[in-house]
Short mmCIF file of C-alpha atoms in Angstrom, two decimals:
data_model
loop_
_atom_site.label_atom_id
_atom_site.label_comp_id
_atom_site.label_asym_id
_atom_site.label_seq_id
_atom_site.Cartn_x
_atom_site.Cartn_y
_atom_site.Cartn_z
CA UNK A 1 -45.40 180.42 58.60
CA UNK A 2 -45.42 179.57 62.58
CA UNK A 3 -41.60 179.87 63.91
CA UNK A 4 -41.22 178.81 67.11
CA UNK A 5 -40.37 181.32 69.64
CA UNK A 6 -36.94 180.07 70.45
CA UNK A 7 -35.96 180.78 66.74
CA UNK A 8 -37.33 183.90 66.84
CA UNK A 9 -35.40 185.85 69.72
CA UNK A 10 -31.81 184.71 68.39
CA UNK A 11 -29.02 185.51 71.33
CA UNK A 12 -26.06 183.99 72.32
CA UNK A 13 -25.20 181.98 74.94
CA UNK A 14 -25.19 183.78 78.55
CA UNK A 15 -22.32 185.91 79.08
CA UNK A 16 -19.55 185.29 81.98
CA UNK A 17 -18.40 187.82 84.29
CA UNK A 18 -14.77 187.53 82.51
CA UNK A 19 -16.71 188.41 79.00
CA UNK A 20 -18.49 190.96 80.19
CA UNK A 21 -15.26 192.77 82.16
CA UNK A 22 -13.46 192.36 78.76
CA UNK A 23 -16.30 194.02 76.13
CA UNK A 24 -16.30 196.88 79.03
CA UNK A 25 -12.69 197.27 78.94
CA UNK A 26 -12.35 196.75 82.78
CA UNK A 27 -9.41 195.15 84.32
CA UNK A 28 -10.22 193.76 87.45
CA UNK A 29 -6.53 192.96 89.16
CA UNK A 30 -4.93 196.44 87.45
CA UNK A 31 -7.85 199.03 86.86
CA UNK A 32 -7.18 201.99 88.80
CA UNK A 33 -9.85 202.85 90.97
CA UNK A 34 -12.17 206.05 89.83
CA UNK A 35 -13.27 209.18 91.70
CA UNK A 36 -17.05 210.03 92.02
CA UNK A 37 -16.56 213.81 91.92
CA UNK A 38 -19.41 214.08 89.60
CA UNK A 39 -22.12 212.47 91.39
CA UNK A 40 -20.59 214.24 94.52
CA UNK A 41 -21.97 217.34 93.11
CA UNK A 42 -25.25 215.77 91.98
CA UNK A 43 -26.19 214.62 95.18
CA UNK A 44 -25.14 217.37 97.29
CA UNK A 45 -27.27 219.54 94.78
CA UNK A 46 -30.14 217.12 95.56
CA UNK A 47 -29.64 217.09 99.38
CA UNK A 48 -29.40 220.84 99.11
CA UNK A 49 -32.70 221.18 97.63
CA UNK A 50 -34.48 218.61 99.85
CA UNK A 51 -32.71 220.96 102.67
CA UNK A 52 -34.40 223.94 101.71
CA UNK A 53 -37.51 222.56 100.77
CA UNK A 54 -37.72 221.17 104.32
CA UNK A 55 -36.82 224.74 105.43
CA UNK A 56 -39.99 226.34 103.90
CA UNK A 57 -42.40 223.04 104.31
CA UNK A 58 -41.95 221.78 107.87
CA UNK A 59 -43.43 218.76 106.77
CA UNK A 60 -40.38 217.01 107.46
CA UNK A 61 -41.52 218.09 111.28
CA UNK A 62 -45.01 216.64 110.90
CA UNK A 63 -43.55 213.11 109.53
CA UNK A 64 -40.74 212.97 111.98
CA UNK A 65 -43.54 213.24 114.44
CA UNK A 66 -46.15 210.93 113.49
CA UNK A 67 -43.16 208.42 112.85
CA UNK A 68 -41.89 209.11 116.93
CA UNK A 69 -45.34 209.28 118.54
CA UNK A 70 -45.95 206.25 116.43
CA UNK A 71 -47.52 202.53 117.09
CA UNK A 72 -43.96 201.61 118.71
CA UNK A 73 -43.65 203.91 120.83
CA UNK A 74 -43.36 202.17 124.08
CA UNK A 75 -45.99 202.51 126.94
CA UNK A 76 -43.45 204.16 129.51
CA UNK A 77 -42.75 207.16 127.35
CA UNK A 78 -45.49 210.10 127.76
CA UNK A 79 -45.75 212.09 123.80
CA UNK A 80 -42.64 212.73 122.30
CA UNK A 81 -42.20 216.79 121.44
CA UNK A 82 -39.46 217.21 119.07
CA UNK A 83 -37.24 220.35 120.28
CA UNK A 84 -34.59 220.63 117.35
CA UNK A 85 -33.76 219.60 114.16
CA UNK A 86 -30.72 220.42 112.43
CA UNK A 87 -30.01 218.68 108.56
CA UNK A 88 -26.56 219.64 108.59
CA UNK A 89 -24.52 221.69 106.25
CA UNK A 90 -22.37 219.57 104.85
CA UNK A 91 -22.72 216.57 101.73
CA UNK A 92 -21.50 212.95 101.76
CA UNK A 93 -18.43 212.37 99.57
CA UNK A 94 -18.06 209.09 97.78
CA UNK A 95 -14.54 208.41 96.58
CA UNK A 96 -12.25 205.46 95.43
CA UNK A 97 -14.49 203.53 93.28
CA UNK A 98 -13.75 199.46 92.14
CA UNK A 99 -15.39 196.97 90.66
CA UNK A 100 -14.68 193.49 92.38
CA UNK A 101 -16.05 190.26 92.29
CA UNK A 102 -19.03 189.93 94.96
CA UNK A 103 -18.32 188.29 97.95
CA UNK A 104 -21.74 187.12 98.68
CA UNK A 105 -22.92 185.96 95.10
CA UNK A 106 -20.32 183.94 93.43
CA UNK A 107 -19.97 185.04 89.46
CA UNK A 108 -21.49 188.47 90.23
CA UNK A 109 -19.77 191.85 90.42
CA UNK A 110 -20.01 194.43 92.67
CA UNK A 111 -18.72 198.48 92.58
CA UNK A 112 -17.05 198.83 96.06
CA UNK A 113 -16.94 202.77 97.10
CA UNK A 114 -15.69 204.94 100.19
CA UNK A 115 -18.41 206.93 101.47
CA UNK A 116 -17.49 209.78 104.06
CA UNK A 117 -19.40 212.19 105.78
CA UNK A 118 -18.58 215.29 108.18
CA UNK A 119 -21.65 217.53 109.33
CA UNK A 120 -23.91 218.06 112.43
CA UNK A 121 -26.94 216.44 112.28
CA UNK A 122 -29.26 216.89 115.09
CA UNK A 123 -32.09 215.78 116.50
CA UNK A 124 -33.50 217.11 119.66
CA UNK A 125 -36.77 215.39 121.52
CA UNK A 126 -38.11 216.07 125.00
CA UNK A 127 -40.54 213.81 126.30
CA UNK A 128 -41.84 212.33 130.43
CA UNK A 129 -40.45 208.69 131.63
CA UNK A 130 -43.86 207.12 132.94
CA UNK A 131 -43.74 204.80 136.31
CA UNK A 132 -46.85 203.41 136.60
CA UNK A 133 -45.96 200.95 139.45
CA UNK A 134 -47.51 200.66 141.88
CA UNK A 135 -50.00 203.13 140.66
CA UNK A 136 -50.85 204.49 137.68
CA UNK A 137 -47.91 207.75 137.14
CA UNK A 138 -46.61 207.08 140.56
CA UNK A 139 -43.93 209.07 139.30
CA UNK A 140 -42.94 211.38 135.82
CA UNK A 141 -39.48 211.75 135.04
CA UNK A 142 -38.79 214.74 132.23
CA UNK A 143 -36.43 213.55 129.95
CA UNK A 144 -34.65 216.05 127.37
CA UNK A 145 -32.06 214.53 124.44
CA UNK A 146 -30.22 215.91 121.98
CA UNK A 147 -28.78 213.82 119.46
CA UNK A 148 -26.19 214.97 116.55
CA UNK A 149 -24.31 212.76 114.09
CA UNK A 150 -21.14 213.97 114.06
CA UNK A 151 -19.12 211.79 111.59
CA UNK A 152 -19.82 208.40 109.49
CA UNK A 153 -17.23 206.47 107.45
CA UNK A 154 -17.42 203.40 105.37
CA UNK A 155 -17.33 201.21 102.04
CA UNK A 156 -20.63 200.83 100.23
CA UNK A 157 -20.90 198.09 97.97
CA UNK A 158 -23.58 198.44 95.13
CA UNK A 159 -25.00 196.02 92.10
CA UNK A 160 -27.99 196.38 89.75
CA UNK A 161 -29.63 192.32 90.24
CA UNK A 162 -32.61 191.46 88.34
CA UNK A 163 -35.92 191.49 90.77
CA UNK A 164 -36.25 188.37 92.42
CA UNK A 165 -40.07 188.82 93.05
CA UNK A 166 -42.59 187.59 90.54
CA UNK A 167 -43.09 191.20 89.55
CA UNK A 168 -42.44 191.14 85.89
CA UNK A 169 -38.91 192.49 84.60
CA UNK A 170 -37.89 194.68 86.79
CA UNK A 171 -34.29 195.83 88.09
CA UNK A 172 -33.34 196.76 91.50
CA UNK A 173 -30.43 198.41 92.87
CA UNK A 174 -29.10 196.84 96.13
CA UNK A 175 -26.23 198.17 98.73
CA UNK A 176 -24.99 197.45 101.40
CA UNK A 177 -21.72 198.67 104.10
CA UNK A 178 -18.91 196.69 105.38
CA UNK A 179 -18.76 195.93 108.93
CA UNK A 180 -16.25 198.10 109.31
CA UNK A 181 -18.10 201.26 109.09
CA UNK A 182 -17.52 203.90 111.77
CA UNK A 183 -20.23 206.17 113.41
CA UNK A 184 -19.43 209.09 115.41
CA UNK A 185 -22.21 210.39 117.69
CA UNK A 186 -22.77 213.25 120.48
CA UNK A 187 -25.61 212.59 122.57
CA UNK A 188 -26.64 215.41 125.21
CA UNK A 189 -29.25 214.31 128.04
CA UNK A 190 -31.25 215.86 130.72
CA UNK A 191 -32.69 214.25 133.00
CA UNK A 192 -35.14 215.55 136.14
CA UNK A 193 -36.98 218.48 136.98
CA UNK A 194 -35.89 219.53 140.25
CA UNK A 195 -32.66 217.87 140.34
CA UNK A 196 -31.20 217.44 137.37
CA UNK A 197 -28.91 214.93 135.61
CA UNK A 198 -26.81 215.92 132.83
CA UNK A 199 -25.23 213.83 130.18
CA UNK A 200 -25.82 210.85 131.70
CA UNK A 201 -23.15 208.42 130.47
CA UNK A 202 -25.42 205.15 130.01
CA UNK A 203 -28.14 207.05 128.05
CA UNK A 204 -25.73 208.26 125.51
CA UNK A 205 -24.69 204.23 125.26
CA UNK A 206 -27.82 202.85 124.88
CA UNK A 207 -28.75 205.48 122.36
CA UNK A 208 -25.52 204.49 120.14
CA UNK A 209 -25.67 201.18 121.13
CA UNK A 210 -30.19 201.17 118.98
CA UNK A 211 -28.41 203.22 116.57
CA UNK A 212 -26.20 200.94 115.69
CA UNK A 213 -28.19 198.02 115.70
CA UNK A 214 -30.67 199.90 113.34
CA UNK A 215 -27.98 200.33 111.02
CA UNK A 216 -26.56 196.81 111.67
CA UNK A 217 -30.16 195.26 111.02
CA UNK A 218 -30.90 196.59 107.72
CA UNK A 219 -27.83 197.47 105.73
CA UNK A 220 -24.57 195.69 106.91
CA UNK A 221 -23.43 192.60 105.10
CA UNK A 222 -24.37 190.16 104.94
CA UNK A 223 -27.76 192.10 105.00
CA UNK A 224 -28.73 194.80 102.25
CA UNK A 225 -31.44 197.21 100.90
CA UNK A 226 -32.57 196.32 97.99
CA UNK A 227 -34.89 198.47 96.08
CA UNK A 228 -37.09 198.39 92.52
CA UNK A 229 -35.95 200.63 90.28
CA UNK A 230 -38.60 202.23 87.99
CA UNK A 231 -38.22 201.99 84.11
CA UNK A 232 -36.20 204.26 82.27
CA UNK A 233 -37.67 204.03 78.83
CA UNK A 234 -38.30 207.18 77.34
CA UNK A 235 -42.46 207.12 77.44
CA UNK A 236 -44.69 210.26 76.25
CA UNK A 237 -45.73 209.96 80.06
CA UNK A 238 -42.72 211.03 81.60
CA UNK A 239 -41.35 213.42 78.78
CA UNK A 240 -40.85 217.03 80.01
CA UNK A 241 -40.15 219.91 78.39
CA UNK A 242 -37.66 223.02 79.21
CA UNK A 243 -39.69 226.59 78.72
CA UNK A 244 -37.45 229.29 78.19
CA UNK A 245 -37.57 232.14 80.18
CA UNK A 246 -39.45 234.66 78.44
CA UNK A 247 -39.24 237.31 80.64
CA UNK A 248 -36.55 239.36 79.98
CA UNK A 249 -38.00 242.76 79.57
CA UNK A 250 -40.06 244.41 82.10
CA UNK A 251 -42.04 245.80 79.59
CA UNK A 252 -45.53 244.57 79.65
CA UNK B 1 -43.22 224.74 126.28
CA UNK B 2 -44.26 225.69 122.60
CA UNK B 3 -41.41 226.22 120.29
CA UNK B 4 -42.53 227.64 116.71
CA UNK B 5 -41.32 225.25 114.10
CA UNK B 6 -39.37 227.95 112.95
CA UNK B 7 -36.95 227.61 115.66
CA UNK B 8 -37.16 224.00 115.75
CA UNK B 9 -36.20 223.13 112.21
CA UNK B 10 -32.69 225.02 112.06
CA UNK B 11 -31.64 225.23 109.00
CA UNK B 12 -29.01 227.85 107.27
CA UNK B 13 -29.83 229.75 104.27
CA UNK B 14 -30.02 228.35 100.39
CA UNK B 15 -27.17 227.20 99.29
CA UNK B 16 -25.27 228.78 95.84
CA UNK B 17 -23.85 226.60 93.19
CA UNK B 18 -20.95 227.71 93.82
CA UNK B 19 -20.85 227.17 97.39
CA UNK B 20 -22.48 223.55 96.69
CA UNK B 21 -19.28 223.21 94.55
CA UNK B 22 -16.83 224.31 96.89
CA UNK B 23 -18.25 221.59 99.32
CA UNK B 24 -17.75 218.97 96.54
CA UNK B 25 -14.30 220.06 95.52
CA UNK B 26 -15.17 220.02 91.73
CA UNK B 27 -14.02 222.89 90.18
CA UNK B 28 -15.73 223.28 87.18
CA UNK B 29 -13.32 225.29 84.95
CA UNK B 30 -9.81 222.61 85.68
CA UNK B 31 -11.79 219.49 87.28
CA UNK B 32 -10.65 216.71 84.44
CA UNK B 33 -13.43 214.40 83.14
CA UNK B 34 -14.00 211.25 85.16
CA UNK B 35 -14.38 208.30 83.71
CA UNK B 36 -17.58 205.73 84.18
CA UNK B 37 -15.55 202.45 83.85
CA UNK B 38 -17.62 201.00 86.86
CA UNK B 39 -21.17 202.03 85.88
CA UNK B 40 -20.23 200.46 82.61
CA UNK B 41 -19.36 197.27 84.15
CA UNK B 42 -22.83 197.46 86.64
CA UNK B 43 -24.54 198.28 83.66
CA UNK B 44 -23.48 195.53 81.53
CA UNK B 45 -23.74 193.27 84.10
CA UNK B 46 -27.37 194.28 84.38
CA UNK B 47 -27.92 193.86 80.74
CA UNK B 48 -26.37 190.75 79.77
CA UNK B 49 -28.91 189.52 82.94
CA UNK B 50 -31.93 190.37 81.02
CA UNK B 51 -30.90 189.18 77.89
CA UNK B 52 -30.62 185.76 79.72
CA UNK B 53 -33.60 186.21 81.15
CA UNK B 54 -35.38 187.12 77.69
CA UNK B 55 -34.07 183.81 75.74
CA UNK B 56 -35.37 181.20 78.69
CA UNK B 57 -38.47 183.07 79.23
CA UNK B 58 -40.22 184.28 76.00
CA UNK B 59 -42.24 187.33 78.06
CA UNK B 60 -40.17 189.70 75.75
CA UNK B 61 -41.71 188.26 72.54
CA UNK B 62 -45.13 188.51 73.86
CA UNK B 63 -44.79 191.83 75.08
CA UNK B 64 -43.40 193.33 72.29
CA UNK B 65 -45.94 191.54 70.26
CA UNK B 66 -48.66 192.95 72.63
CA UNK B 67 -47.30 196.48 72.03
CA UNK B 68 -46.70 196.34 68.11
CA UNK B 69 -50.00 194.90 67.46
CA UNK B 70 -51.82 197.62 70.28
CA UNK B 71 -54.29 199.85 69.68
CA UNK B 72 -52.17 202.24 67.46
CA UNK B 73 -51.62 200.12 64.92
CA UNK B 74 -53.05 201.70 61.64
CA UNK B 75 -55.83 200.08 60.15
CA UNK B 76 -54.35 199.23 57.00
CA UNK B 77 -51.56 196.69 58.34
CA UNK B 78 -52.92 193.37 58.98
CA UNK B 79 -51.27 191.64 62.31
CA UNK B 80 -48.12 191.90 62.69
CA UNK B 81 -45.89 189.09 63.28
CA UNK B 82 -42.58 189.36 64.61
CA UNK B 83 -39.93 186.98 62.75
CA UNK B 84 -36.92 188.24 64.77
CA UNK B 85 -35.40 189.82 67.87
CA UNK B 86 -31.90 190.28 68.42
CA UNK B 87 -31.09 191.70 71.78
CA UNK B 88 -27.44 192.28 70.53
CA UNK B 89 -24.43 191.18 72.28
CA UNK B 90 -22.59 194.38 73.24
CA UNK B 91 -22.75 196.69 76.09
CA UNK B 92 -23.21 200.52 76.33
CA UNK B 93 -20.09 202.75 76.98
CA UNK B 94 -20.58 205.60 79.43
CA UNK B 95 -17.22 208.08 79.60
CA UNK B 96 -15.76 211.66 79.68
CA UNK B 97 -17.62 213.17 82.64
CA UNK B 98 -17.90 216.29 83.43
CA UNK B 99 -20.28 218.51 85.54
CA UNK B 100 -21.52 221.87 84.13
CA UNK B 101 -24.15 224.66 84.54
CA UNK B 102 -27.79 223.58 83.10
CA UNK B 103 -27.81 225.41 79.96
CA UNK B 104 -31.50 225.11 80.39
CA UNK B 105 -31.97 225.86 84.10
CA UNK B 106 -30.11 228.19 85.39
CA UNK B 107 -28.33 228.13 88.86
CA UNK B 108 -28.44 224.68 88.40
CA UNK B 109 -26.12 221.79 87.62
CA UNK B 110 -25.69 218.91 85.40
CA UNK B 111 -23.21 215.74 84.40
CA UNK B 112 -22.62 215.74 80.92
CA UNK B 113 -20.85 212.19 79.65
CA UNK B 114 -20.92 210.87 75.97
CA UNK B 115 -22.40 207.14 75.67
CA UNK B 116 -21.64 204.81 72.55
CA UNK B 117 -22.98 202.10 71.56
CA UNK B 118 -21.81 199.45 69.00
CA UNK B 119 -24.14 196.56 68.59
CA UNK B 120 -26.55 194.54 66.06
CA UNK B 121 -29.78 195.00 67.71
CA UNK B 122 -32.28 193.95 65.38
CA UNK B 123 -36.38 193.71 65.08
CA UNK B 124 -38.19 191.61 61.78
CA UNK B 125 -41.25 192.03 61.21
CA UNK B 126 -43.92 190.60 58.27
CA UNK B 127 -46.90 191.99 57.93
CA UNK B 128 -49.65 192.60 55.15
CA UNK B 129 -50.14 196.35 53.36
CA UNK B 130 -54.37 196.05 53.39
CA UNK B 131 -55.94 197.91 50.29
CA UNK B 132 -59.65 198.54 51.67
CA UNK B 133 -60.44 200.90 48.52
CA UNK B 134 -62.84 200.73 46.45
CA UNK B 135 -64.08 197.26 48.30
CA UNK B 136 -62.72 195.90 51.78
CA UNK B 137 -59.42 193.69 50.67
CA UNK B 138 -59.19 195.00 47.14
CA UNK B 139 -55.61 194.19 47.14
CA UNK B 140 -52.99 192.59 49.92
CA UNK B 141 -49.47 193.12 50.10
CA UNK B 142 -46.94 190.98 52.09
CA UNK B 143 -43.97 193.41 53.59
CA UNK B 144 -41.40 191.66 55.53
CA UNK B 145 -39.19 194.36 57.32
CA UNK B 146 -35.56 193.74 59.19
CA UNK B 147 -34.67 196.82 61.24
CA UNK B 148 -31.31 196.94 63.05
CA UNK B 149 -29.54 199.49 65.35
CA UNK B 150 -26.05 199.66 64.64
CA UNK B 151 -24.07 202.08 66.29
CA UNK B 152 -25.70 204.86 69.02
CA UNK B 153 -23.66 207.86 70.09
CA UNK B 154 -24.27 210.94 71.42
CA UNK B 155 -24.20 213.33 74.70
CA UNK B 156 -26.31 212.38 77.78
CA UNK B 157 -27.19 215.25 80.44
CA UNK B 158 -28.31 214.25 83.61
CA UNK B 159 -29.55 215.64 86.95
CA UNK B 160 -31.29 215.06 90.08
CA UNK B 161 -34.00 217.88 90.36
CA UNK B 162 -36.92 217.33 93.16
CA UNK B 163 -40.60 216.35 91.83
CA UNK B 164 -42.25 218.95 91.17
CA UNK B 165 -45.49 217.33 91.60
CA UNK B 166 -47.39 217.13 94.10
CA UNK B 167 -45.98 213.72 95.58
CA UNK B 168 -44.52 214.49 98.83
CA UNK B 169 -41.12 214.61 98.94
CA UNK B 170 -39.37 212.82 96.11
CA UNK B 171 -36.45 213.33 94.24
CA UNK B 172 -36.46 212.09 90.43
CA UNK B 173 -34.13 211.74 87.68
CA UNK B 174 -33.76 213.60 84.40
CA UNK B 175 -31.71 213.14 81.67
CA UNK B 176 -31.68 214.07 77.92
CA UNK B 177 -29.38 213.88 74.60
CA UNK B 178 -27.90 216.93 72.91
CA UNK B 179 -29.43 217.19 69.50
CA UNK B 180 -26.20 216.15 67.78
CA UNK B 181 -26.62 212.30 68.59
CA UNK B 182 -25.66 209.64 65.62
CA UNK B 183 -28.22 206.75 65.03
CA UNK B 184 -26.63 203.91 62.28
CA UNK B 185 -29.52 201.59 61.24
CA UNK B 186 -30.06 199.15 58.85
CA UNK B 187 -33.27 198.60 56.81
CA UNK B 188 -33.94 195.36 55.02
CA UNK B 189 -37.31 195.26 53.53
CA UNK B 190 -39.07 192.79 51.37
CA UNK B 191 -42.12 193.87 49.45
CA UNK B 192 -45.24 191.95 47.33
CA UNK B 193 -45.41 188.10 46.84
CA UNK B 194 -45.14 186.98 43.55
CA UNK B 195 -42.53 190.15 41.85
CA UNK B 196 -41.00 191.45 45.05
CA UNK B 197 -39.18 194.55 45.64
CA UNK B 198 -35.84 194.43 47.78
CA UNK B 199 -34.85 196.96 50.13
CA UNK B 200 -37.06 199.93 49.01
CA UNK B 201 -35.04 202.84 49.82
CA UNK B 202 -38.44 205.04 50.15
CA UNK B 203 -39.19 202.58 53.27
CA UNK B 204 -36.29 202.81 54.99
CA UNK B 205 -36.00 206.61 54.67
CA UNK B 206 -39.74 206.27 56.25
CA UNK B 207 -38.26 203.96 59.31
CA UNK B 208 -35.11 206.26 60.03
CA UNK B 209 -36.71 209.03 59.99
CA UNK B 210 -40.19 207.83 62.40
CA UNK B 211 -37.30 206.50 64.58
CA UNK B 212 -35.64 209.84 64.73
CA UNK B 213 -38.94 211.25 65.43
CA UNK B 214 -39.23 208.90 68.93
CA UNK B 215 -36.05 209.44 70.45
CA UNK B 216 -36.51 214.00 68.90
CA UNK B 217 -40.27 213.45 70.73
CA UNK B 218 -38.95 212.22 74.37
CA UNK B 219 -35.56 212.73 74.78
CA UNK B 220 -33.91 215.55 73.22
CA UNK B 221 -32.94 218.82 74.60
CA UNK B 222 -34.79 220.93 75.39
CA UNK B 223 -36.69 217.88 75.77
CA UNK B 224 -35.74 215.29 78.43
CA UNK B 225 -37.21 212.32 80.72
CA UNK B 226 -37.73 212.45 84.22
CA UNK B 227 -38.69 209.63 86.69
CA UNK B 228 -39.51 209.38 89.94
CA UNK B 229 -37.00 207.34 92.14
CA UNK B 230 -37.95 205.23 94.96
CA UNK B 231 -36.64 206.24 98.36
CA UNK B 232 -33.17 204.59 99.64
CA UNK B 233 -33.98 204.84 103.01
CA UNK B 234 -33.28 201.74 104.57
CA UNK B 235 -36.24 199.89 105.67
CA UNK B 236 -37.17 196.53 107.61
CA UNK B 237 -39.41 195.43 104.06
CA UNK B 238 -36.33 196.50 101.88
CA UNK B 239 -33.48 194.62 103.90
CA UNK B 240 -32.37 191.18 102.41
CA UNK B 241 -29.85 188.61 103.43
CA UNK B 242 -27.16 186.90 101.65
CA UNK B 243 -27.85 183.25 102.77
CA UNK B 244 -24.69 181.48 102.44
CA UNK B 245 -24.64 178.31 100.25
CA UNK B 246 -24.40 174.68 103.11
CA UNK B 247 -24.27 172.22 99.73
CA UNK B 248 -20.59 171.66 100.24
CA UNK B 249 -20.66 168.12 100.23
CA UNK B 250 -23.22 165.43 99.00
CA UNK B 251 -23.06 163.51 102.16
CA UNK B 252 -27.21 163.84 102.69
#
């Protein structure tokens, strides 16, 4: 008894956005939007972890500088040493959450959510301006910069989209900011050996001005990240198992 | 000038819970319970985008049928041929959450939220019973089998701990069910060829309870899953561009 495969997985006919709203109870025009208090917490626990691992493990130093002294690194600049690096103190809070209908992808829906963050994130580098005109390091300029991320403030928008790549059935999560977002740097310079400039106004612009366009070229709409998600089926492989702490007693 | 990388990497002390909390405004004793109204709505979305994918493209049935009829299959069922999938029509609800200490780990923190589902999800199966005793194929015995997955609900934990593997620096996700989750299934069976037994209770006592046995196995506490999650940090091979649709008219 052959059936033919298209009798054999039985579903409906694909689902509109309004159908899908309505079986998950969600009003677009009147649903209040919802706080994120919850994952607040989860992430900051997270970040706090990765903090103090980093604290312990300096590895974060190592990859910082391999990624500096790295294949782009551009002729004119002698090594890079990295002088400071501060990961802040403080956690990004995401607030105000809505679902609304996706700008970008007609019939698709999007969760829309503040992010906001105040800390001090620094990074500190020294490193030697090479002029090698008309000679080879005809002159060596030190260079010293300190970098901190003061504040950033902005809408996220996130989805879950079915991978568009031919690998199999997976999902990935993509986000992305609104122009709009607002980044608020201090950059320190130092420029010189035996007379020195400080805070040179048109290093601390073209600093912002890469940082920016880092940001600018890989997550602001219409560009986004998107990234495969792994599989969350429960699998022997990935099943862990709570121990209870035995030692309670100093006894033995 | 040599600076140890302990005075490079400037970091404060561990963070408590409760200073991680204060941070996050969430006070655990009076914070109400959020609700997950969006994440249902992303979730669904998600969802009703794979079922869609799953009736145009078959790969389910042939996966599934890969799986069932894998090496674990006990010798005495012949192949097994699946008569029926139903990927259901309903979407998960995700509500009522609240963060609280691990009861498990401790100095740690988790989200609690309850999740209900009410669906028909069904599998069918047919199948021969192979009696290889006292001679190979002694007797054969057609079972036809209908399982469906009614209603789900129960208590998911969930947390972002840090791998404790030794993969460099990544954060995964773990989540579990308190043991006081409610499964409703349904168990059709059909047994023999020419005098056939309906709905043996004795096999669908034996279905419920292997089932129960998965989900006890992977997911319960003090069991729970964890995955590894990809990095989010915005890359050039991550970033992806809305390209907006030129076919307004039909002049070309």
């Amino acid at each position: 008894l052959h059936k033919k495969k298209s009798t054999v997985l039985r579903n409906p006919p694909p689902l509109t956005t309004a159908t899908i709203l309505s079986k998950t109870y969600y009003n677009v025009h009147s649903h209040q939007p919802e706080s994120l208090d919850w994952f607040n917490v989860l992430i900051a626990q997270a970040i706090a972890q990765f903090r103090d691992d980093a604290r312990t493990d300096g590895a974060i130093l190592d990859s910082l500088n391999k990624v500096i002294n790295g294949p782009n690194k551009p002729d004119f600049l002698d090594t890079i040493k990295i002088t400071e690096i501060s990961l802040g103190e403080d956690f990004p809070i995401f607030s105000n959450c809505r679902i609304t209908p996706s700008s970008e992808e007609p019939g698709k829906l999007q969760a829309k959510m503040d992010i906001d963050l105040s800390d001090v994130i620094t990074l500190g580098v020294e490193t030697r301006l090479l002029l090698n005109y008309p000679k080879p390091l005809v002159a060596v300029l030190p260079v010293g910069l300190s970098v901190s991320i003061l504040r950033f403030s902005g809408t996220l928008s996130i989805s879950f989209i079915p991978s568009q790549e031919n690998t199999s059935n997976s999902t990935t999560l993509t986000f992305s900011l609104l122009d709009d977002y607002r980044l608020e740097l201090s950059v320190r310079s130092l420029v010189g050996s035996r007379s020195r400039l400080q805070d040179v106004p048109k290093i601390a612009q073209l600093i912002e001005s890469r940082i920016h366009a880092w940001i600018d070229e890989r997550v602001v709409e219409p560009k986004f990240q998107q990234i495969v998600l792994p599989s969350l089926w429960p699998r022997k492989k990935t099943t862990r198992e709570h121990v209870p702490d035995t030692s309670t007693d100093s006894d033995s």
